[in-house]
Coordinates of C-alpha atoms and ligand atoms in Angstrom, one line a residue:
M1 CA -13.4 167.0 164.7
F2 CA -11.1 169.8 163.3
V3 CA -12.7 172.6 165.2
K4 CA -12.9 170.5 168.4
A5 CA -9.3 169.3 168.0
T6 CA -8.0 172.9 167.6
G7 CA -10.3 174.2 170.5
L8 CA -11.4 177.0 168.2
A9 CA -15.0 176.3 169.0
D10 CA -14.3 177.2 172.6
P11 CA -15.3 180.9 173.3
L12 CA -12.5 181.2 175.8
V13 CA -9.8 180.0 173.2
A14 CA -11.5 182.1 170.5
S15 CA -11.3 185.2 172.7
C16 CA -7.6 184.8 172.8
L17 CA -7.3 184.7 169.0
P18 CA -7.3 187.5 166.4
L19 CA -10.7 186.6 165.2
N20 CA -12.7 188.9 163.1
V21 CA -16.5 188.5 163.7
A22 CA -18.7 189.1 160.7
T23 CA -22.4 189.3 160.3
V24 CA -23.7 188.1 157.0
K25 CA -27.1 188.5 155.1
P26 CA -28.7 185.9 152.9
G27 CA -27.0 185.8 149.5
H28 CA -23.6 187.0 150.9
E29 CA -20.8 185.2 149.1
I30 CA -18.2 184.6 151.6
I31 CA -15.9 182.5 149.5
T32 CA -15.7 182.3 145.7
Q33 CA -14.3 179.3 144.0
G34 CA -10.9 180.0 142.2
D35 CA -10.0 182.9 144.4
D36 CA -6.9 183.0 146.5
G37 CA -7.5 182.1 150.2
D38 CA -7.4 184.8 152.7
N39 CA -9.4 183.7 155.7
F40 CA -10.5 180.4 157.4
Y41 CA -14.0 180.6 158.8
V42 CA -15.8 179.2 161.8
I43 CA -19.6 179.2 161.8
D44 CA -21.2 180.9 164.9
S45 CA -24.7 180.8 163.6
G46 CA -26.6 180.5 160.3
K47 CA -27.1 178.3 157.3
Y48 CA -24.5 178.4 154.4
D49 CA -24.6 176.7 151.0
I50 CA -21.7 175.1 149.2
Y51 CA -21.5 175.3 145.5
V52 CA -19.0 173.7 142.9
N53 CA -18.6 175.1 139.5
T54 CA -19.8 172.7 136.8
D55 CA -18.4 174.9 134.0
S56 CA -17.4 178.6 133.5
K57 CA -21.0 179.9 133.8
N58 CA -23.0 177.3 136.1
R59 CA -22.6 175.9 139.5
K60 CA -24.1 173.1 141.5
L61 CA -25.3 173.0 145.1
V62 CA -23.4 170.2 146.7
G63 CA -24.1 170.6 150.4
N64 CA -24.6 173.0 153.3
Y65 CA -23.6 173.8 156.8
N66 CA -26.3 174.3 159.5
D67 CA -25.4 176.3 162.4
E68 CA -22.1 174.7 163.0
G69 CA -18.8 173.7 161.4
F70 CA -16.0 175.5 159.5
F71 CA -14.9 176.2 156.0
G72 CA -12.1 177.8 154.0
E73 CA -9.3 175.6 155.3
L74 CA -8.3 173.9 152.1
A75 CA -6.9 177.0 150.3
L76 CA -4.9 177.8 153.3
M77 CA -3.6 174.4 154.1
Y78 CA -2.6 173.4 150.6
N79 CA -2.0 176.8 149.0
M80 CA -4.4 176.2 146.2
P81 CA -7.4 178.2 144.9
R82 CA -10.7 178.0 146.7
A83 CA -12.2 174.6 146.0
A84 CA -15.9 175.7 146.5
T85 CA -18.1 178.7 146.8
I86 CA -19.7 179.3 150.2
V87 CA -23.0 181.5 150.4
A88 CA -25.0 182.6 153.4
A89 CA -28.4 181.2 153.0
T90 CA -29.8 183.0 156.1
D91 CA -28.6 185.7 158.5
G92 CA -25.6 184.5 160.2
V93 CA -22.4 185.1 162.1
V94 CA -19.0 183.8 161.2
W95 CA -15.5 184.2 162.8
G96 CA -12.8 184.7 160.4
L97 CA -9.1 183.8 161.2
D98 CA -6.5 185.3 158.9
R99 CA -4.2 183.1 156.7
Q100 CA -1.0 183.8 158.6
T101 CA -2.5 183.1 162.2
F102 CA -4.4 180.1 160.8
R103 CA -1.2 178.6 159.4
R104 CA 0.6 179.2 162.6
I105 CA -1.8 178.0 165.2
V106 CA -4.3 175.6 163.5
L107 CA -2.2 174.0 160.8
K108 CA 0.1 172.2 163.1
T109 CA -2.5 170.1 164.9
A110 CA -4.7 169.5 161.8
F111 CA -2.0 168.9 159.3
N112 CA -0.2 166.5 161.6
K113 CA -3.4 164.5 162.1
R114 CA -4.0 164.3 158.4
K115 CA -0.4 163.4 157.8
K116 CA -0.6 160.6 160.5
Y117 CA -3.6 159.0 158.7
E118 CA -2.2 159.5 155.2
K119 CA -0.3 156.2 155.4
L120 CA -3.5 154.3 156.5
I121 CA -5.6 155.7 153.7
E122 CA -3.0 154.9 151.1
G123 CA -3.0 151.3 152.4
C124 CA -6.7 150.9 152.4
D125 CA -8.4 150.3 148.9
M126 CA -11.8 151.4 150.3
L127 CA -10.6 154.8 151.7
K128 CA -8.3 155.3 148.7
S129 CA -11.4 155.5 146.5
L130 CA -12.4 158.8 148.4
D131 CA -11.5 162.1 146.8
M132 CA -9.0 164.4 148.4
Y133 CA -11.6 166.4 150.4
E134 CA -13.6 163.3 151.5
R135 CA -10.4 161.7 152.7
M136 CA -9.3 164.7 154.7
N137 CA -12.6 164.7 156.5
V138 CA -12.1 161.1 157.4
C139 CA -8.6 162.0 158.8
D140 CA -10.2 164.6 160.9
A141 CA -12.7 162.1 162.3
L142 CA -10.3 159.3 163.1
S143 CA -8.7 158.5 166.6
S144 CA -6.3 155.7 167.3
Q145 CA -6.9 153.0 169.8
T146 CA -4.5 150.3 170.9
F147 CA -5.3 146.7 172.1
K148 CA -3.4 144.0 173.9
D149 CA -3.0 140.5 172.7
K150 CA -6.3 138.6 172.8
E151 CA -8.2 141.7 173.9
R152 CA -11.7 141.6 172.7
I153 CA -12.5 144.8 170.5
I154 CA -16.0 143.9 169.5
A155 CA -18.5 141.5 171.2
Q156 CA -21.0 139.6 169.1
G157 CA -24.5 140.8 169.8
D158 CA -23.4 144.3 171.2
K159 CA -24.9 147.5 169.9
A160 CA -22.6 149.2 167.4
D161 CA -21.3 152.7 167.7
C162 CA -18.1 152.6 165.5
M163 CA -16.0 150.9 162.9
Y164 CA -12.3 150.2 162.8
F165 CA -9.4 150.4 160.4
V166 CA -6.2 148.2 161.2
E167 CA -3.2 150.5 161.4
E168 CA -0.8 147.8 162.9
G169 CA -1.0 144.2 164.0
E170 CA -3.8 141.8 163.2
V171 CA -7.4 140.9 164.5
R172 CA -9.4 137.7 164.5
V173 CA -13.0 137.6 163.7
A174 CA -15.0 134.8 165.5
M175 CA -18.5 133.9 165.5
L176 CA -21.0 131.8 167.5
N177 CA -23.2 129.9 165.0
K178 CA -26.7 131.1 166.3
A179 CA -28.3 128.7 163.8
D180 CA -26.9 125.7 165.8
P181 CA -28.5 125.8 169.4
K182 CA -25.9 123.4 170.4
A183 CA -22.9 125.6 169.5
T184 CA -21.1 126.8 172.6
S185 CA -17.7 127.8 171.2
E186 CA -16.8 130.5 168.7
Q187 CA -15.4 129.6 165.4
E188 CA -12.7 131.8 163.7
I189 CA -14.1 133.0 160.4
S190 CA -11.4 135.5 159.3
R191 CA -8.5 137.7 160.0
V192 CA -8.0 141.3 159.1
G193 CA -4.4 142.9 158.9
P194 CA -3.1 146.4 158.1
G195 CA -5.2 148.2 155.4
G196 CA -8.3 146.1 156.3
F197 CA -11.3 147.2 158.2
F198 CA -14.1 145.5 160.5
G199 CA -17.1 146.6 162.4
E200 CA -18.8 148.0 159.4
L201 CA -21.5 145.5 159.1
A202 CA -23.6 146.4 162.0
L203 CA -23.4 150.2 161.0
V204 CA -24.7 149.3 157.5
T205 CA -27.4 146.9 158.6
R206 CA -28.1 148.8 161.8
K207 CA -28.2 145.4 163.6
P208 CA -26.1 144.1 166.5
R209 CA -22.5 143.1 166.0
A210 CA -22.6 140.0 163.9
A211 CA -19.3 138.5 165.3
S212 CA -16.7 139.1 168.0
V213 CA -13.2 140.6 167.1
Y214 CA -10.0 140.0 169.1
A215 CA -6.6 141.5 168.8
I216 CA -3.7 139.0 167.8
G217 CA -0.7 140.6 169.5
P218 CA -0.5 144.3 170.2
T219 CA -2.7 146.0 167.7
K220 CA -3.6 149.5 166.8
C221 CA -6.7 150.5 165.0
A222 CA -8.1 153.9 163.8
V223 CA -11.8 154.3 165.0
L224 CA -14.5 156.0 163.1
D225 CA -17.6 156.7 165.1
V226 CA -21.1 156.1 163.8
Y227 CA -21.9 159.9 163.3
A228 CA -18.8 160.3 161.2
F229 CA -19.5 156.9 159.4
E230 CA -23.0 158.2 158.4
R231 CA -21.6 161.6 157.3
L232 CA -18.5 160.4 155.5
M233 CA -18.7 156.7 154.2
G234 CA -21.6 157.1 151.8
P235 CA -19.2 157.1 148.8
C236 CA -17.8 153.7 150.1
M237 CA -21.0 152.1 150.4
D238 CA -20.7 150.1 147.0
I239 CA -17.3 148.6 148.1
M240 CA -18.7 147.9 151.7
K241 CA -21.8 146.1 150.3
R242 CA -19.6 144.1 147.9
N243 CA -17.5 143.0 150.9
I244 CA -20.7 142.0 152.8
D245 CA -21.8 140.0 149.7
N246 CA -18.4 138.2 150.2
Y247 CA -19.4 137.3 153.9
E248 CA -22.4 135.7 152.6
S249 CA -20.6 133.3 150.4
Q250 CA -18.0 132.4 153.0
L251 CA -20.8 131.9 155.6
T252 CA -22.5 129.4 153.4
A253 CA -19.1 127.5 153.0
I254 CA -18.3 127.5 156.7
F255 CA -21.6 127.1 158.4
G256 CA -23.4 125.3 155.6
D257 CA -26.3 127.9 155.4
K258 CA -26.9 131.5 155.3
T259 CA -29.2 131.7 158.4
N260 CA -26.9 134.1 160.1
I261 CA -26.6 136.8 157.3
S262 CA -30.3 136.6 156.4
D263 CA -31.0 137.3 160.1
L264 CA -29.0 140.4 159.4
R265 CA -30.8 141.9 156.5
Ligands
1OR301 P1 -11.4 176.3 150.5 O1 -10.3 177.0 151.2 O2 -11.2 175.6 149.3 C1 -14.0 176.5 150.0 O3 -12.7 177.2 150.2 C2 -14.3 175.7 151.1 O4 -15.5 175.0 150.9 C3 -13.2 174.6 151.3 O5 -12.0 175.2 151.5 C4 -13.9 173.6 152.3 O6 -13.7 174.2 153.5 C5 -15.4 173.8 151.8 N1 -15.1 170.2 148.2 C6 -14.3 171.2 148.5 N2 -14.5 172.1 149.5 C7 -15.5 172.0 150.2 C8 -16.4 171.0 149.8 C9 -16.2 170.1 148.8 N3 -17.5 171.2 150.8 C10 -17.2 172.2 151.5 N4 -15.9 172.7 151.1 N5 -17.1 169.0 148.4 C11 -18.5 169.0 148.9 C12 -18.9 167.9 149.7 C13 -20.3 168.1 150.3 C14 -16.8 168.1 147.4 C15 -17.4 168.6 146.1 C16 -17.0 167.8 145.0
1OR302 P1 -19.9 144.0 162.8 O1 -20.3 145.5 163.0 O2 -21.0 143.1 162.7 C1 -18.2 142.3 163.7 O3 -18.9 143.6 164.0 C2 -17.4 142.5 162.5 O4 -16.8 141.2 162.2 C3 -18.4 142.8 161.3 O5 -19.0 144.0 161.5 C4 -17.6 142.5 160.2 O6 -16.6 143.6 160.0 C5 -16.8 141.3 160.7 N1 -16.9 137.3 157.4 C6 -16.0 138.2 157.6 N2 -16.1 139.1 158.6 C7 -17.2 139.3 159.3 C8 -18.2 138.3 159.1 C9 -18.1 137.3 158.2 N3 -19.2 138.7 160.1 C10 -18.8 139.7 160.6 N4 -17.7 140.2 160.2 N5 -19.0 136.4 158.0 C11 -18.9 135.3 157.0 C12 -18.5 134.2 157.9 C13 -18.0 133.0 157.2 C14 -20.3 136.4 158.7 C15 -21.4 137.2 158.2 C16 -22.7 137.2 159.0

């Protein structure tokens, strides 16, 4: 992720940076929504609550950090007011990195990554449905992988640990009809091109891969691992489930029954 990518979590790297270590007590408001951004913070220890204002007097708890992670990057990256309030929920220690150093050292890596995946997100209806903060977290979690023509990306029946978004090229989804004991060869069931995704089904159903997927020509995909999927793709679940309902009707049309998909549920 962001901190990993920048190496900031590495104590050796951290010791070379002008980091200010701060100890905090429960209730300490480290960042106040609406303020100008001064520091970026990396959590060393402790729990921190995230609040977002609902109106001028009230705020809502929207999440928390537990002993790891970072916050305060948005205002510094995008020159905008703080988007949330961060309050220490326990005793804790955070490292602060001042605005100038943050922009000089960290911004280059993280911003380039976010820029790199901006096009992918714009071209993908599902990811486009995320808000800016959610999209940026997805960008931080993605990594690209390239495949040669005919290379198998996913094998039917395997355990799943990630999903894929097609950046360049195309893939072929093929399936062995398990309902037919005589079936020996795979049948192509769909193709997915740029802006499309695959490999989400097993992560949603927590079952083995339902089909195999092969590259058609040189293909580049952005990969999201299962941990990031569970952390970040919640808001896309409705779209993904609608997509899975589509599989169901196609399945009936191609194989004549829904045995495969009902096996999956
Ligand atoms: P910042 O510089 O704007 C507040 O200062 C920090 O809170 C922000 O950077 C992020 O690092 C962090 N929306 C916006 N900022 C968030 C959120 C968030 N969560 C943490 N931060 N959302 C919460 C999602 C659980 C979306 C709320 C609608
Ligand atoms: P997965 O994690 O199961 C294989 O790994 C991927 O192939 C799967 O996620 C889906 O992204 C994709 N129609 C279209 N795409 C499918 C289908 C499908 N099954 C898997 N994938 N089906 C309808 C067939 C006419 C089959 C549904 C079981």
